[in-house]
Amino acid sequence: MAEEQKAKDVNRRTFLQVVASIPALGALAAFAAPLLRYLKPNLDPGLGVPQGRFPPDLIEGDLPRGEPLPIARVEELSEPWSSKFFVFTQKYPQYTPEQARAFTVPGVAIKLPWKVRFPGYREGKEPTDIVVFSRICPHLGCIFNYVPDWREITAGYGGYMPPPERRHGLLGCPCHLSIYDPADRDLPGRVLSGPAPRPPRYFVYEVRNEVIVVTAVEPGGIA
């Protein structure tokens, strides 16, 4: 009889231990689940693309892409220093379910009174009198303006006084007062004043049936 009672006590104690351990196991699982989920990648290796294949955006390298964008008819930019503003959508390869992120890049096309070798037009191998720049300042990413009247530069962009040969349409950043010359004969977009480290990035464009079509932005950062 004593042995039978002892066995019942052991079974009851074991049952209570099992019941008491359930909350502890639940708490341990709740703690471990986020860690295990964090270690598991969201996508299969290769940006979710089957092994042996490459996603389209990476076939030609890790470069930004965008859909060709008609921005103006050539006749719209017939007068020197006339301009046309636009916004271009640029896609960058990213480790996301969409495999890319899109950014909008504001730009401006400017008609010059003379021809220059612009890298965005046929890689600078032929001169052109149309230049197309990103309006994102390469200093800290502000959006700068095209100022057709150079006198406005002297009034609202830090007082910079261009020399006589540069008294024409200029590009001016209102944030930190960088000034660019879009019509510089040797380096279109040359920095004339301010902290910008380089000219603004250029757009690659071509003329199709008298329409100016932007196809890409100079590789590099957004700003």
Short mmCIF file of C-alpha atoms in Angstrom, two decimals:
data_model
loop_
_atom_site.label_atom_id
_atom_site.label_comp_id
_atom_site.label_asym_id
_atom_site.label_seq_id
_atom_site.Cartn_x
_atom_site.Cartn_y
_atom_site.Cartn_z
CA MET A 1 0.00 0.00 0.00
CA ALA A 2 2.84 2.35 0.90
CA GLU A 3 4.55 1.53 -2.37
CA GLU A 4 1.37 2.29 -4.32
CA GLN A 5 0.98 5.69 -2.59
CA LYS A 6 4.63 6.48 -3.26
CA ALA A 7 4.14 5.78 -6.96
CA LYS A 8 1.12 8.07 -7.09
CA ASP A 9 3.12 10.87 -5.44
CA VAL A 10 5.90 10.50 -8.02
CA ASN A 11 3.43 10.64 -10.93
CA ARG A 12 1.74 13.71 -9.46
CA ARG A 13 5.09 15.43 -8.95
CA THR A 14 6.14 14.65 -12.52
CA PHE A 15 2.85 15.97 -13.89
CA LEU A 16 3.20 19.20 -11.93
CA GLN A 17 6.79 19.63 -13.16
CA VAL A 18 5.68 19.22 -16.78
CA VAL A 19 2.83 21.70 -16.35
CA ALA A 20 5.15 24.19 -14.64
CA SER A 21 7.71 23.94 -17.45
CA ILE A 22 5.26 24.89 -20.22
CA PRO A 23 5.36 28.68 -19.54
CA ALA A 24 9.15 28.55 -19.32
CA LEU A 25 9.39 26.76 -22.68
CA GLY A 26 6.95 29.26 -24.18
CA ALA A 27 9.02 32.17 -22.94
CA LEU A 28 12.20 30.61 -24.33
CA ALA A 29 10.53 30.07 -27.73
CA ALA A 30 9.25 33.66 -27.77
CA PHE A 31 12.79 34.89 -27.09
CA ALA A 32 14.49 32.65 -29.66
CA ALA A 33 12.00 33.08 -32.53
CA PRO A 34 13.01 36.65 -33.48
CA LEU A 35 16.69 35.69 -33.38
CA LEU A 36 16.13 32.72 -35.70
CA ARG A 37 13.97 34.86 -38.00
CA TYR A 38 16.70 37.51 -38.09
CA LEU A 39 19.26 34.93 -39.25
CA LYS A 40 17.04 33.62 -42.05
CA PRO A 41 17.33 35.67 -45.31
CA ASN A 42 14.15 37.05 -46.82
CA LEU A 43 15.13 36.01 -50.32
CA ASP A 44 16.89 33.10 -51.90
CA PRO A 45 20.57 33.63 -52.78
CA GLY A 46 21.02 35.69 -55.94
CA LEU A 47 18.28 38.27 -55.30
CA GLY A 48 15.64 35.58 -55.61
CA VAL A 49 16.75 34.60 -59.09
CA PRO A 50 17.33 30.89 -59.88
CA GLN A 51 20.95 29.81 -59.67
CA GLY A 52 22.90 30.30 -62.90
CA ARG A 53 20.88 33.32 -63.94
CA PHE A 54 21.36 37.03 -63.26
CA PRO A 55 18.66 39.60 -62.70
CA PRO A 56 18.32 41.95 -65.70
CA ASP A 57 19.58 45.00 -63.80
CA LEU A 58 22.94 43.35 -63.09
CA ILE A 59 23.76 41.85 -66.48
CA GLU A 60 25.77 44.89 -67.54
CA GLY A 61 27.11 45.69 -64.10
CA ASP A 62 25.91 47.40 -60.95
CA LEU A 63 24.82 50.58 -62.75
CA PRO A 64 21.67 52.65 -62.39
CA ARG A 65 19.03 52.26 -65.07
CA GLY A 66 16.01 54.18 -66.22
CA GLU A 67 13.39 54.18 -68.91
CA PRO A 68 14.18 56.52 -71.86
CA LEU A 69 12.38 59.81 -71.30
CA PRO A 70 11.47 62.29 -74.06
CA ILE A 71 11.99 65.72 -72.51
CA ALA A 72 11.53 68.23 -75.33
CA ARG A 73 11.37 68.76 -79.05
CA VAL A 74 14.51 70.30 -80.51
CA GLU A 75 12.49 73.32 -81.72
CA GLU A 76 11.53 74.08 -78.09
CA LEU A 77 15.19 74.85 -77.42
CA SER A 78 15.86 76.94 -80.51
CA GLU A 79 16.88 80.14 -78.71
CA PRO A 80 20.24 80.40 -76.90
CA TRP A 81 19.87 80.02 -73.12
CA SER A 82 16.36 78.63 -73.42
CA SER A 83 15.80 75.65 -71.13
CA LYS A 84 13.49 72.76 -70.29
CA PHE A 85 13.04 71.19 -66.84
CA PHE A 86 12.08 67.55 -66.29
CA VAL A 87 12.18 64.71 -63.74
CA PHE A 88 13.82 61.39 -64.56
CA THR A 89 13.21 58.13 -62.66
CA GLN A 90 16.41 56.23 -61.95
CA LYS A 91 16.48 52.63 -60.71
CA TYR A 92 19.33 51.22 -58.66
CA PRO A 93 19.88 47.48 -58.03
CA GLN A 94 19.05 46.72 -54.41
CA TYR A 95 18.69 43.63 -52.19
CA THR A 96 14.94 43.99 -51.96
CA PRO A 97 11.99 41.90 -53.19
CA GLU A 98 11.65 44.36 -56.09
CA GLN A 99 15.42 44.02 -56.81
CA ALA A 100 15.66 47.76 -57.28
CA ARG A 101 14.86 51.10 -55.71
CA ALA A 102 13.70 54.07 -57.70
CA PHE A 103 14.73 57.68 -57.19
CA THR A 104 13.57 60.75 -59.03
CA VAL A 105 16.30 62.99 -60.42
CA PRO A 106 15.34 66.52 -61.51
CA GLY A 107 17.15 67.77 -64.57
CA VAL A 108 17.45 70.69 -66.95
CA ALA A 109 18.30 70.89 -70.65
CA ILE A 110 19.90 74.15 -71.81
CA LYS A 111 20.48 75.47 -75.31
CA LEU A 112 23.91 77.09 -75.65
CA PRO A 113 24.92 79.74 -78.21
CA TRP A 114 28.00 77.66 -79.09
CA LYS A 115 28.92 74.00 -79.29
CA VAL A 116 30.89 72.11 -76.66
CA ARG A 117 32.00 68.53 -76.19
CA PHE A 118 29.43 67.32 -73.68
CA PRO A 119 30.04 63.79 -72.26
CA GLY A 120 26.32 63.03 -72.19
CA TYR A 121 26.01 63.42 -75.96
CA ARG A 122 27.71 60.66 -77.94
CA GLU A 123 30.32 60.39 -75.18
CA GLY A 124 31.65 63.82 -76.04
CA LYS A 125 32.97 62.66 -79.41
CA GLU A 126 30.82 65.16 -81.31
CA PRO A 127 30.15 68.77 -80.26
CA THR A 128 26.64 69.83 -79.36
CA ASP A 129 24.90 73.03 -78.32
CA ILE A 130 22.49 71.26 -75.93
CA VAL A 131 23.65 70.26 -72.46
CA VAL A 132 21.56 68.29 -69.98
CA PHE A 133 22.42 68.28 -66.27
CA SER A 134 21.08 66.71 -63.11
CA ARG A 135 19.91 69.50 -60.78
CA ILE A 136 21.08 67.67 -57.66
CA CYS A 137 24.04 69.57 -56.27
CA PRO A 138 27.13 67.32 -55.95
CA HIS A 139 28.00 69.11 -52.71
CA LEU A 140 25.24 68.00 -50.30
CA GLY A 141 22.33 67.08 -52.56
CA CYS A 142 20.28 70.29 -52.70
CA ILE A 143 18.36 71.03 -55.89
CA PHE A 144 19.95 73.95 -57.67
CA ASN A 145 18.47 76.37 -60.19
CA TYR A 146 19.15 77.39 -63.73
CA VAL A 147 19.47 81.19 -63.70
CA PRO A 148 19.25 82.60 -67.26
CA ASP A 149 20.06 86.15 -66.11
CA TRP A 150 23.52 86.20 -64.50
CA ARG A 151 22.60 89.37 -62.58
CA GLU A 152 20.35 87.28 -60.35
CA ILE A 153 23.42 85.28 -59.38
CA THR A 154 25.09 88.40 -58.00
CA ALA A 155 21.98 89.28 -56.01
CA GLY A 156 20.79 86.01 -54.50
CA TYR A 157 23.65 83.51 -54.62
CA GLY A 158 26.34 84.96 -52.40
CA GLY A 159 27.29 87.95 -54.49
CA TYR A 160 29.47 86.09 -56.98
CA MET A 161 30.43 88.39 -59.86
CA PRO A 162 31.22 86.37 -63.00
CA PRO A 163 33.97 87.67 -65.29
CA PRO A 164 32.79 89.23 -68.57
CA GLU A 165 33.21 86.03 -70.60
CA ARG A 166 30.89 84.15 -68.20
CA ARG A 167 28.09 86.69 -67.97
CA HIS A 168 25.40 84.44 -69.31
CA GLY A 169 23.06 81.74 -68.00
CA LEU A 170 24.53 79.98 -64.95
CA LEU A 171 23.55 77.28 -62.49
CA GLY A 172 23.25 78.36 -58.85
CA CYS A 173 22.66 76.34 -55.66
CA PRO A 174 20.63 78.30 -53.07
CA CYS A 175 21.79 76.11 -50.14
CA HIS A 176 25.54 76.64 -50.08
CA LEU A 177 25.93 79.02 -53.04
CA SER A 178 27.86 76.86 -55.47
CA ILE A 179 27.88 78.38 -58.96
CA TYR A 180 28.38 76.37 -62.18
CA ASP A 181 28.95 77.39 -65.78
CA PRO A 182 26.94 75.08 -68.08
CA ALA A 183 28.60 76.59 -71.16
CA ASP A 184 32.27 76.25 -70.21
CA ARG A 185 34.02 75.36 -73.46
CA ASP A 186 36.45 72.87 -71.90
CA LEU A 187 34.41 71.47 -68.98
CA PRO A 188 30.63 72.06 -69.22
CA GLY A 189 29.30 72.57 -65.68
CA ARG A 190 32.63 73.84 -64.34
CA VAL A 191 32.48 75.01 -60.72
CA LEU A 192 33.00 78.77 -60.58
CA SER A 193 32.35 79.44 -56.90
CA GLY A 194 31.28 77.69 -53.71
CA PRO A 195 32.05 74.35 -52.03
CA ALA A 196 30.91 71.93 -54.76
CA PRO A 197 33.71 69.40 -55.41
CA ARG A 198 32.86 68.79 -59.06
CA PRO A 199 30.46 69.75 -61.87
CA PRO A 200 26.88 68.46 -61.61
CA ARG A 201 26.25 65.02 -63.02
CA TYR A 202 25.20 64.96 -66.63
CA PHE A 203 22.38 63.14 -68.34
CA VAL A 204 23.03 60.88 -71.31
CA TYR A 205 20.75 61.87 -74.15
CA GLU A 206 20.18 61.39 -77.85
CA VAL A 207 17.99 63.03 -80.49
CA ARG A 208 15.32 60.80 -81.98
CA ASN A 209 13.17 62.29 -84.77
CA GLU A 210 13.83 65.81 -83.51
CA VAL A 211 12.99 64.84 -79.93
CA ILE A 212 15.55 65.03 -77.12
CA VAL A 213 15.43 61.72 -75.24
CA VAL A 214 17.22 61.22 -71.92
CA THR A 215 18.38 57.63 -71.39
CA ALA A 216 20.54 57.62 -68.23
CA VAL A 217 22.34 59.68 -65.61
CA GLU A 218 26.10 59.79 -65.19
CA PRO A 219 26.99 56.81 -62.92
CA GLY A 220 27.65 57.62 -59.30
CA GLY A 221 25.75 58.68 -56.23
CA ILE A 222 22.44 60.48 -56.34
CA ALA A 223 24.12 63.64 -55.06
#
